[in-house]
Amino acid sequence: MKLVFARDSMRVRPLMENFYRSHPMTPPRWKNLGWLMSVDEKGYRFGYAQAVFDDAEPISVVIEETSEGKYRVDWESSVSYGELDWKEFLKVRPAEPTLLRVIASKPQVAPEGTVAEGQEIIEIKHPAQEGTVLASFDRNDPKFQSLVEQLQSGNWKDVPLTLRLCFPGTPSTGGISLGAKIANIEGKGWLILQGNRS
């Protein structure tokens, strides 16, 4: 039933099936809409809304109005979908870039050691699970321009991001032990807007 109202339903179907195998679905009782606001994104008609329930916590959802005048919910952002569960990601420390929806901030405490010139370090956490990790990216790499812009627009504090993260191995001696590396930025906030979707 959710699939009928999901954005990009053909691509999202296997993701939903996999997600709900480990996240049992208990349909809450609908109450009403909380706040509503438009989302300014060129080429799209998005709205952001709070869904309020009688027997569950409210959730925030992004809704898209299609060119045919139909409305679709961005399911991936509503459940903060990732290719791995956050706890599993921190435990397994995959070397392959893994898509995750996270919250990023400038670290409150400066990391020990020296950071290579041009490298930026951010603290990353999951919106609903415990555990944080420091991650690095090359601020001068053009592919991260969107990442820098999103961090700046959020004042580098609790910025929602869709990233591909990995653990590339042990850093060189004398360097800082960062943990994760940002391999790519995949969207704007928790939305994947074009082309290479996951």
C-alpha positions as a printed NumPy array, in Angstrom:
array([[  0.   ,   0.   ,   0.   ],
       [  2.858,   2.399,   0.772],
       [  4.433,   1.662,  -2.602],
       [  1.444,   3.129,  -4.484],
       [  2.225,   6.541,  -2.962],
       [  6.045,   6.368,  -3.07 ],
       [  8.257,   8.446,  -5.342],
       [ 10.143,   6.383,  -7.909],
       [  8.198,   3.275,  -6.88 ],
       [  9.832,   0.834,  -9.338],
       [ 13.302,   1.565,  -7.958],
       [ 12.148,   1.838,  -4.342],
       [ 10.157,  -1.429,  -4.217],
       [ 13.122,  -3.776,  -3.487],
       [ 14.491,  -1.265,  -0.961],
       [ 11.145,  -1.225,   0.875],
       [ 10.861,  -5.027,   0.807],
       [ 14.359,  -5.368,   2.261],
       [ 13.802,  -2.626,   4.859],
       [ 10.55 ,  -4.054,   6.206],
       [ 12.098,  -7.516,   6.661],
       [ 14.029,  -6.11 ,   9.625],
       [ 11.734,  -3.175,  10.539],
       [  8.257,  -4.593,  11.203],
       [  5.504,  -2.319,   9.99 ],
       [  2.822,  -1.393,  12.52 ],
       [  0.451,   1.044,  10.827],
       [ -0.228,   4.022,  13.127],
       [ -3.677,   5.629,  13.392],
       [ -3.745,   8.837,  11.335],
       [ -4.774,  12.01 ,  13.157],
       [ -3.977,  15.046,  11.001],
       [ -1.288,  17.209,   9.425],
       [  0.914,  19.341,  11.62 ],
       [  2.972,  22.011,   9.868],
       [  3.367,  22.347,   6.095],
       [  5.98 ,  24.213,   4.067],
       [  7.133,  24.379,   0.479],
       [ 10.612,  23.253,  -0.535],
       [ 12.339,  25.462,  -3.093],
       [ 14.09 ,  23.149,  -5.541],
       [ 14.309,  24.177,  -9.194],
       [ 12.535,  21.753, -11.517],
       [ 10.582,  20.061,  -8.701],
       [  7.357,  20.732,  -6.787],
       [  8.143,  19.597,  -3.258],
       [  6.423,  20.165,   0.04 ],
       [  7.527,  19.256,   3.541],
       [  4.841,  18.143,   5.999],
       [  4.454,  16.726,   9.466],
       [  2.143,  13.712,   9.739],
       [  0.523,  13.435,  13.18 ],
       [ -0.812,  10.136,  14.575],
       [ -2.944,   9.112,  17.569],
       [ -0.647,   6.306,  18.66 ],
       [  2.839,   7.16 ,  17.341],
       [  5.393,   9.944,  17.178],
       [  4.9  ,  12.465,  14.336],
       [  7.021,  11.989,  11.231],
       [  8.215,  14.518,   8.681],
       [  7.752,  13.647,   5.027],
       [  8.722,  15.192,   1.71 ],
       [  5.889,  15.131,  -0.82 ],
       [  6.333,  15.69 ,  -4.558],
       [  3.607,  16.826,  -6.926],
       [  4.265,  15.162, -10.27 ],
       [  3.728,  16.761, -13.683],
       [  0.501,  14.687, -13.895],
       [ -0.8  ,  16.326, -10.702],
       [ -0.294,  13.241,  -8.508],
       [  1.306,  13.331,  -5.075],
       [  4.112,  10.995,  -4.018],
       [  5.947,  10.635,  -0.706],
       [  9.727,  10.324,  -0.631],
       [  9.792,   7.055,   1.31 ],
       [ 13.591,   6.876,   1.572],
       [ 13.905,  10.168,   3.438],
       [ 10.87 ,   9.383,   5.647],
       [ 12.636,   6.297,   7.081],
       [ 16.197,   7.68 ,   6.666],
       [ 16.951,   4.675,   4.448],
       [ 20.536,   3.442,   4.161],
       [ 22.131,   0.439,   2.498],
       [ 23.243,  -0.749,   5.953],
       [ 21.812,  -0.231,   9.399],
       [ 23.909,   2.427,  11.185],
       [ 24.992,   0.071,  13.996],
       [ 26.008,  -2.504,  11.403],
       [ 27.934,   0.129,   9.442],
       [ 29.938,   1.119,  12.539],
       [ 30.574,  -2.538,  13.43 ],
       [ 31.471,  -3.886,   9.967],
       [ 33.375,  -0.75 ,   8.802],
       [ 32.876,  -1.523,   5.082],
       [ 35.686,  -0.642,   2.68 ],
       [ 33.134,  -0.253,  -0.136],
       [ 31.259,   3.099,  -0.235],
       [ 27.862,   2.614,   1.41 ],
       [ 24.86 ,   4.923,   1.036],
       [ 23.572,   6.345,   4.331],
       [ 21.282,   9.189,   5.395],
       [ 23.024,  10.961,   8.25 ],
       [ 23.288,  14.158,  10.289],
       [ 26.592,  16.072,  10.006],
       [ 28.196,  18.806,  12.102],
       [ 31.583,  20.379,  12.648],
       [ 33.252,  18.428,  15.47 ],
       [ 32.766,  20.093,  18.869],
       [ 36.289,  19.09 ,  19.848],
       [ 39.108,  19.453,  17.319],
       [ 40.501,  16.02 ,  16.362],
       [ 43.979,  15.204,  17.634],
       [ 46.867,  15.205,  15.195],
       [ 47.342,  17.022,  11.949],
       [ 44.922,  17.118,   9.052],
       [ 46.212,  17.153,   5.478],
       [ 45.82 ,  20.452,   3.648],
       [ 42.45 ,  20.757,   1.924],
       [ 40.894,  17.984,   4.023],
       [ 37.713,  18.789,   5.929],
       [ 36.535,  16.726,   8.884],
       [ 32.929,  16.422,   9.98 ],
       [ 31.219,  14.479,  12.738],
       [ 28.525,  12.14 ,  11.459],
       [ 25.681,  10.465,  13.324],
       [ 22.408,   8.724,  12.557],
       [ 19.193,  10.627,  13.306],
       [ 17.79 ,   7.871,  15.546],
       [ 20.633,   5.534,  16.535],
       [ 23.63 ,   5.838,  18.845],
       [ 27.219,   6.299,  17.718],
       [ 29.211,   8.931,  15.874],
       [ 32.163,   8.821,  13.533],
       [ 34.562,  11.425,  12.184],
       [ 34.743,  11.47 ,   8.401],
       [ 36.966,  13.339,   5.971],
       [ 36.65 ,  14.664,   2.447],
       [ 38.765,  16.77 ,   0.104],
       [ 37.235,  20.234,   0.244],
       [ 38.982,  21.201,  -3.025],
       [ 37.476,  18.304,  -5.014],
       [ 34.705,  19.729,  -7.278],
       [ 32.48 ,  16.702,  -6.621],
       [ 32.125,  17.889,  -3.012],
       [ 31.029,  21.447,  -3.87 ],
       [ 27.391,  20.533,  -3.144],
       [ 28.442,  19.021,   0.196],
       [ 30.254,  22.202,   1.257],
       [ 27.265,  24.338,   0.154],
       [ 24.831,  22.208,   2.163],
       [ 27.042,  22.323,   5.258],
       [ 27.421,  26.093,   4.946],
       [ 23.681,  26.668,   4.473],
       [ 23.075,  24.654,   7.662],
       [ 25.823,  26.526,   9.553],
       [ 27.739,  23.231,   9.863],
       [ 25.331,  22.04 ,  12.567],
       [ 22.976,  19.03 ,  12.347],
       [ 22.821,  19.094,   8.543],
       [ 20.897,  16.184,   6.961],
       [ 22.966,  14.58 ,   4.188],
       [ 22.862,  11.55 ,   1.893],
       [ 26.433,  10.286,   1.627],
       [ 28.444,   7.299,   0.479],
       [ 30.773,   6.476,   3.371],
       [ 33.536,   3.903,   3.74 ],
       [ 36.464,   2.935,   5.922],
       [ 39.44 ,   2.917,   3.536],
       [ 41.914,   1.371,   5.967],
       [ 44.471,   2.589,   8.441],
       [ 45.652,   6.165,   7.882],
       [ 49.339,   6.799,   7.325],
       [ 51.495,   7.126,  10.433],
       [ 51.645,  10.603,  11.864],
       [ 48.199,  11.333,  10.437],
       [ 44.928,  11.506,  12.245],
       [ 42.766,   8.441,  12.817],
       [ 39.59 ,   9.637,  11.191],
       [ 37.565,   6.506,  10.832],
       [ 35.363,   7.086,   7.8  ],
       [ 35.915,   8.723,   4.441],
       [ 33.219,  10.439,   2.406],
       [ 33.348,   8.831,  -1.031],
       [ 30.494,  10.853,  -2.54 ],
       [ 27.494,  13.079,  -1.89 ],
       [ 24.317,  11.573,  -3.327],
       [ 21.616,  14.167,  -2.896],
       [ 20.347,  17.345,  -1.344],
       [ 19.529,  16.779,   2.278],
       [ 17.963,  13.319,   2.356],
       [ 16.526,  13.627,  -1.158],
       [ 18.08 ,  12.002,  -4.19 ],
       [ 17.044,  14.239,  -7.061],
       [ 18.537,  12.919, -10.261],
       [ 20.313,  10.234, -12.21 ],
       [ 22.471,   8.003, -10.044],
       [ 19.98 ,   6.913,  -7.416],
       [ 20.313,   4.191,  -4.814]])
